[in-house]
Coordinates of C-alpha atoms in Angstrom, one line a residue:
X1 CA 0.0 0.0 0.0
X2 CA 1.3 3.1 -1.0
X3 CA 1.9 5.9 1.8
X4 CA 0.1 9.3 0.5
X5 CA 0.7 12.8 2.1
X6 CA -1.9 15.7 1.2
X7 CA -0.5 19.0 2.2
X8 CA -3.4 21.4 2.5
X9 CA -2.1 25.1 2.1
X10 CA -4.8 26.9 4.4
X11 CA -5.6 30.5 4.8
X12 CA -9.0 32.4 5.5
X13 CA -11.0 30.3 3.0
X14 CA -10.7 26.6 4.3
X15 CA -13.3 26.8 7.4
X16 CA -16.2 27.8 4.5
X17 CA -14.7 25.4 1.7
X18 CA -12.2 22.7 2.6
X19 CA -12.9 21.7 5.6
X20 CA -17.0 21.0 5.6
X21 CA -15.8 19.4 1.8
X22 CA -13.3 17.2 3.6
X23 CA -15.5 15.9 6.4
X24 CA -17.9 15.5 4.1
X25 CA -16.0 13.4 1.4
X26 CA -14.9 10.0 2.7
X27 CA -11.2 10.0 1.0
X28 CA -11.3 6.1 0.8
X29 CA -7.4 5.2 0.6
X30 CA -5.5 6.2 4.3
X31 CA -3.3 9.2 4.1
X32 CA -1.4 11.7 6.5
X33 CA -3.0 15.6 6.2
X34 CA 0.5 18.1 6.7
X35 CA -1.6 21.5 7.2
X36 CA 0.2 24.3 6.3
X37 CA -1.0 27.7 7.9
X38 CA 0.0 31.1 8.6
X39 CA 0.1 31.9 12.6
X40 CA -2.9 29.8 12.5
X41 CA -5.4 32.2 10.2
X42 CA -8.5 30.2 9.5
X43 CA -7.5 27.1 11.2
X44 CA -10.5 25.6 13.1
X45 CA -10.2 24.5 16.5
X46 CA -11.8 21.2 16.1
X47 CA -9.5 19.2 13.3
X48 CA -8.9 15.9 12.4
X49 CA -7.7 13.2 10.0
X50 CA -10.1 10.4 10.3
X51 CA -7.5 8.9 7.7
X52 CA -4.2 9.1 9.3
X53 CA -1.8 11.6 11.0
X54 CA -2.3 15.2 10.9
X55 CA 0.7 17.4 10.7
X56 CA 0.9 20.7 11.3
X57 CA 3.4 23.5 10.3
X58 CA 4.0 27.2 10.1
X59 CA 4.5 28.8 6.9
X60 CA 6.1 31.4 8.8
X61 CA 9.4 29.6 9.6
X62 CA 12.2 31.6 12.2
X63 CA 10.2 34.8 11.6
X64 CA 9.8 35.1 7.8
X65 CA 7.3 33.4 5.2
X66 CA 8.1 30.7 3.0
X67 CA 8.4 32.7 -0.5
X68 CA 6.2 32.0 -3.7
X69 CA 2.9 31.6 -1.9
X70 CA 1.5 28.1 -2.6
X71 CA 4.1 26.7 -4.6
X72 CA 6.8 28.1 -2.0
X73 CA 5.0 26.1 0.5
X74 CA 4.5 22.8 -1.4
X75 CA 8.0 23.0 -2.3
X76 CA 9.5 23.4 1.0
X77 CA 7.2 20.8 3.1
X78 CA 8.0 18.3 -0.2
X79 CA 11.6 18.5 0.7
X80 CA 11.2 17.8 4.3
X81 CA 8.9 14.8 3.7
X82 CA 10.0 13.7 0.1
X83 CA 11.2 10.4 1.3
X84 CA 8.6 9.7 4.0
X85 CA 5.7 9.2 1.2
X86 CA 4.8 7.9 -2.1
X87 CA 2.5 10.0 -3.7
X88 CA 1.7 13.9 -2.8
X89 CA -1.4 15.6 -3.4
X90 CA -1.4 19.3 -2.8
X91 CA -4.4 21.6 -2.2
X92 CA -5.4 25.0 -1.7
X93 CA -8.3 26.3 1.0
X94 CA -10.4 27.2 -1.5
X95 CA -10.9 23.8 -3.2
X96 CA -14.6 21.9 -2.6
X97 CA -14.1 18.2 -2.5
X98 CA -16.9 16.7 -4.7
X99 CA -17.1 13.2 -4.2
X100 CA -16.0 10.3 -2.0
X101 CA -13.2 7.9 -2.8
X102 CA -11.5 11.3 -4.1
X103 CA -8.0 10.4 -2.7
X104 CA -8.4 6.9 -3.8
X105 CA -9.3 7.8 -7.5
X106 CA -6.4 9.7 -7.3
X107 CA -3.8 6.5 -6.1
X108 CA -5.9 4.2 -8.5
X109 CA -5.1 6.5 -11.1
X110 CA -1.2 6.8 -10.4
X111 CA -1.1 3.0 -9.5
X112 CA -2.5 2.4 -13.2
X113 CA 0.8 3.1 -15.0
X114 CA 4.6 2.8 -13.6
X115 CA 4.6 6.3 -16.4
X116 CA 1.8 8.4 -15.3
X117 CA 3.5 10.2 -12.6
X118 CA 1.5 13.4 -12.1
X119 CA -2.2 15.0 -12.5
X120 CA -4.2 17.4 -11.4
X121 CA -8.5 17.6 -11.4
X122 CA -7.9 20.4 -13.9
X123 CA -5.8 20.1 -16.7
X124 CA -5.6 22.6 -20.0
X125 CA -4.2 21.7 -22.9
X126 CA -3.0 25.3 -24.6
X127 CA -3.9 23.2 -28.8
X128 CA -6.7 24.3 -28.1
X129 CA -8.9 27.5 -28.1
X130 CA -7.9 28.3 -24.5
X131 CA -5.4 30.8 -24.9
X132 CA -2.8 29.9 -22.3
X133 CA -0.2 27.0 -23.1
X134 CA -0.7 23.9 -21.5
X135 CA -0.8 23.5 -17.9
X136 CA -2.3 21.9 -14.8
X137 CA -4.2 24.0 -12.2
X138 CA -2.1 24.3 -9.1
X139 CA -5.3 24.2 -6.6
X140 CA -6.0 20.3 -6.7
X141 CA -2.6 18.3 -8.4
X142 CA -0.5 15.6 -7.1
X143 CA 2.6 13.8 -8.2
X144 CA 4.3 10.6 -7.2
X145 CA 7.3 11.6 -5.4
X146 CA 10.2 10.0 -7.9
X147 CA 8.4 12.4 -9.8
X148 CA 9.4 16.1 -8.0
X149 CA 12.8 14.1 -6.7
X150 CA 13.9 13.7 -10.5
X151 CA 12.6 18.0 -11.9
X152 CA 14.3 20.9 -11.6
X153 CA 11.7 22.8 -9.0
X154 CA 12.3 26.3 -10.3
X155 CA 10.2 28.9 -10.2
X156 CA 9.9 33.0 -10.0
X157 CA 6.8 33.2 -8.4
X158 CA 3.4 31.2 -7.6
X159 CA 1.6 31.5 -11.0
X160 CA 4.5 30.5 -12.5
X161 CA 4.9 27.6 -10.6
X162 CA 1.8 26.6 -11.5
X163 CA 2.3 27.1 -15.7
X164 CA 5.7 25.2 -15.5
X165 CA 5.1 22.2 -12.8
X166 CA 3.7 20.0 -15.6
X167 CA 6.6 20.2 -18.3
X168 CA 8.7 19.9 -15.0
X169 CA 7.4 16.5 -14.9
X170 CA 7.0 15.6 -18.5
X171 CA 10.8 16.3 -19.3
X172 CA 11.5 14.4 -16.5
X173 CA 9.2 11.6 -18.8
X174 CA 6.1 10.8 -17.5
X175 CA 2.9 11.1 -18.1
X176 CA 0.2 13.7 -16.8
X177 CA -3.7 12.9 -16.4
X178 CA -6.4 14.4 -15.3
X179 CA -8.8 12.9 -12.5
X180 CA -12.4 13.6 -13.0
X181 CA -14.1 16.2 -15.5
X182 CA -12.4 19.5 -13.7
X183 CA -15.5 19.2 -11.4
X184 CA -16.7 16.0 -10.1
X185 CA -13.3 15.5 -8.3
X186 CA -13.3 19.3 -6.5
X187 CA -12.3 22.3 -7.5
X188 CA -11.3 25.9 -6.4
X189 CA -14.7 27.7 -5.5
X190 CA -14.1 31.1 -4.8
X191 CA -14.2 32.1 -8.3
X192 CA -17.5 32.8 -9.8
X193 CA -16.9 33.0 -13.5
X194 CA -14.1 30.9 -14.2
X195 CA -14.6 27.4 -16.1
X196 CA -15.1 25.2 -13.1
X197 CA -18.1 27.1 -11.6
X198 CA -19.9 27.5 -14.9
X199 CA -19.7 24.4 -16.0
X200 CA -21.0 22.9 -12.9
X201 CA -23.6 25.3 -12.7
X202 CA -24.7 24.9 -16.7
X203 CA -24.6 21.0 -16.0
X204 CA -25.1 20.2 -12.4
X205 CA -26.7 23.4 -11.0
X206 CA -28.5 20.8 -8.2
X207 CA -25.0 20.1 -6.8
X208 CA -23.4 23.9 -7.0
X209 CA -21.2 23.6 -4.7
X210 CA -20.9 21.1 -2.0
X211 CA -23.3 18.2 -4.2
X212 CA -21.5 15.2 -4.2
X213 CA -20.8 13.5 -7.7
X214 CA -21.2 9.4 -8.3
X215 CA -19.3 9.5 -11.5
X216 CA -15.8 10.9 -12.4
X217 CA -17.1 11.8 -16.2
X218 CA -20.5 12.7 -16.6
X219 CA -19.3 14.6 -20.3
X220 CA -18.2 11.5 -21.7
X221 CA -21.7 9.8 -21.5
X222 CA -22.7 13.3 -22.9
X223 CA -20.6 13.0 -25.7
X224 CA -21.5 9.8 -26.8
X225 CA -25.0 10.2 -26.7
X226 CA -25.5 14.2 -28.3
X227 CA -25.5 14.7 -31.8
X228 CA -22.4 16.5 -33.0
X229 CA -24.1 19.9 -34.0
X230 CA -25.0 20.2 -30.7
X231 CA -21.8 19.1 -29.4
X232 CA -20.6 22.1 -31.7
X233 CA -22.8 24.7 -29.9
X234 CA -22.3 23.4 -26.3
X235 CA -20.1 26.8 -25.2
X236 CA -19.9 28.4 -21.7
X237 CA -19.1 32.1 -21.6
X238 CA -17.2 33.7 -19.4
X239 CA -16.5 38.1 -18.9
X240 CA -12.8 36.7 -18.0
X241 CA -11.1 37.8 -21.0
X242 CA -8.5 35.7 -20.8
X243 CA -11.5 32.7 -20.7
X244 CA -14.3 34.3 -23.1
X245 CA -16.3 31.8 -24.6
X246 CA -15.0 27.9 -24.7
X247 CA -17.3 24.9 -26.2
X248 CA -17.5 22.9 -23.4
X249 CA -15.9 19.5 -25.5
X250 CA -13.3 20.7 -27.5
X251 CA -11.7 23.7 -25.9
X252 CA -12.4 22.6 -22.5
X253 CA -12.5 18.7 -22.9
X254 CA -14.1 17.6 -19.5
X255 CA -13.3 14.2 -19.3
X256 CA -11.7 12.2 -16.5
X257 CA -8.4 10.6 -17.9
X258 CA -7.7 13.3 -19.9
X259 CA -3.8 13.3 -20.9
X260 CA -1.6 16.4 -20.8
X261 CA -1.0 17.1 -24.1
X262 CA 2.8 17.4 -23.9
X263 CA 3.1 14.5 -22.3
X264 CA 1.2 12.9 -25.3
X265 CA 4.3 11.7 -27.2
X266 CA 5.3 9.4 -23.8
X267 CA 1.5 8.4 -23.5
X268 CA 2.3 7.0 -27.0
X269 CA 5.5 5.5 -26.7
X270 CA 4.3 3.3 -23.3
X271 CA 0.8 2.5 -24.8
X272 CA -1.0 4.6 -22.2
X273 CA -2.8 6.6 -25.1
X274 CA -4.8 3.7 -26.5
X275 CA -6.4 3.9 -23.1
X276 CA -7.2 7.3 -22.5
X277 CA -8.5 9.6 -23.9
X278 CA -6.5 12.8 -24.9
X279 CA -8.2 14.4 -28.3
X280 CA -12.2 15.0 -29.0
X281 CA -11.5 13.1 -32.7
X282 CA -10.6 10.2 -30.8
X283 CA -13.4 10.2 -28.4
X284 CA -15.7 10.9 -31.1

């Protein structure tokens, strides 16, 4: 059995959005919780891990904070801990936990393939109309730890951390997926506009936001089943310019499995491709 850390970076949000989602959510593999906080801000009085050990540092070490926001954090507590556990999954306050098994979905998933080292519940891939280049969304993403032992963890700031991590891990040659359709795993929640919230609300408005999903891929059985033109016209609109208008299938492509699109040519060369899906022709 694999031994799993999450490291939950939390701030003012996680007593209105992690927490209830986390109690709520049976995680369904075992797992030590390393709560990182900042002179205790938002921490409630009452935690737990029902699952394992809970952890608990400062991000303010010998009287200054741990640079780079998030990704400062991840990156420090990784280091300390990088030989004590398998896999890491890192998330942010803000993120909703949307279904049970979540953590287990997540080890199942990296158990699958000695090559797919590292996902995230959101994943972009910049071929398509989403302007920016590929990347995984730093508030829900994990990574088996032979993984970040073998990349170069450089980074200038917290958004960039988050735009480079998954080349990080694909030139260290493996394989990225994506766990659930960007919102029946969990998802940041303090956005209003942004993809994950409209989608759920177009889609699942009865479970907007702490509904619990009983599939990973609701699109996929939506994709099979609608006839192309309407495929064509399913689009969600955003006033985020840098989001606009995306059709839900091709530029957003909301399906649980979903490869990371640089990592495609190692998907291919290990015959983890033919299994999942990674392009709407192929899926079609």
């Amino acid at each position: 059995m694999k031994k799993v850390a999450v490291i939950m970076l939390g701030g003012a949000n996680q007593g209105d959005l992690f927490w209830p989602s986390y109690f709520n959510c049976s995680a369904g593999y075992a797992h030590d919780l390393i709560l990182i906080h900042r002179d205790y801000l938002g921490v409630p009085t009452d935690l737990h891990n029902p699952n394992g050990r809970m952890i608990i540092h400062n991000k303010i070490v010998n009287g200054r904070d741990i640079p780079h926001r998030a990704f400062g954090a991840y990156r420090h507590y990784f280091y300390k801990y990088q030989n004590d556990y398998d896999y890491f999954v890192f998330i942010s306050d803000d993120v909703i936990l949307k279904r049970d098994n979540w953590l287990k979905d997540i080890v199942d998933t990296l158990d699958s393939h000695p090559m797919i080292g590292f996902g995230a519940s959101q994943i972009f891939n910049g071929h398509k109309r989403y302007p920016h280049e590929s990347h995984i969304r730093a508030p829900f993403w994990f990574a088996k730890s032979e993984v970040l032992k073998k990349i170069d963890w450089e980074f200038t700031d917290d958004h960039d951390g988050e735009m480079k991590i998954g080349d990080q891990c694909t030139a260290a040659g493996y394989v990225g997926v994506q766990v659930g359709n960007k919102i029946s795993l969990g998802y940041d929640a303090t956005e209003p506009y942004h993809i994950t919230q409209l989608l759920e609300l177009k889609f699942n408005p009865e479970l907007h936001p702490f509904g619990k999903y009983q599939d990973l891929d609701i699109f996929y059985y939506y994709l099979t089943r609608l006839p192309k033109e309407r495929i064509l016209e399913e689009d969600i609109i955003s006033p985020y310019p840098h989001i606009g208008k995306q059709n839900v299938f091709i530029d957003i492509e909301p399906f649980n499995n979903l490869i990371y699109y640089p990592s495609l040519p190692i998907a291919k060369k290990y015959g983890i491709a033919k299994q999942l899906p990674y392009d709407i022709n192929v899926l079609c």
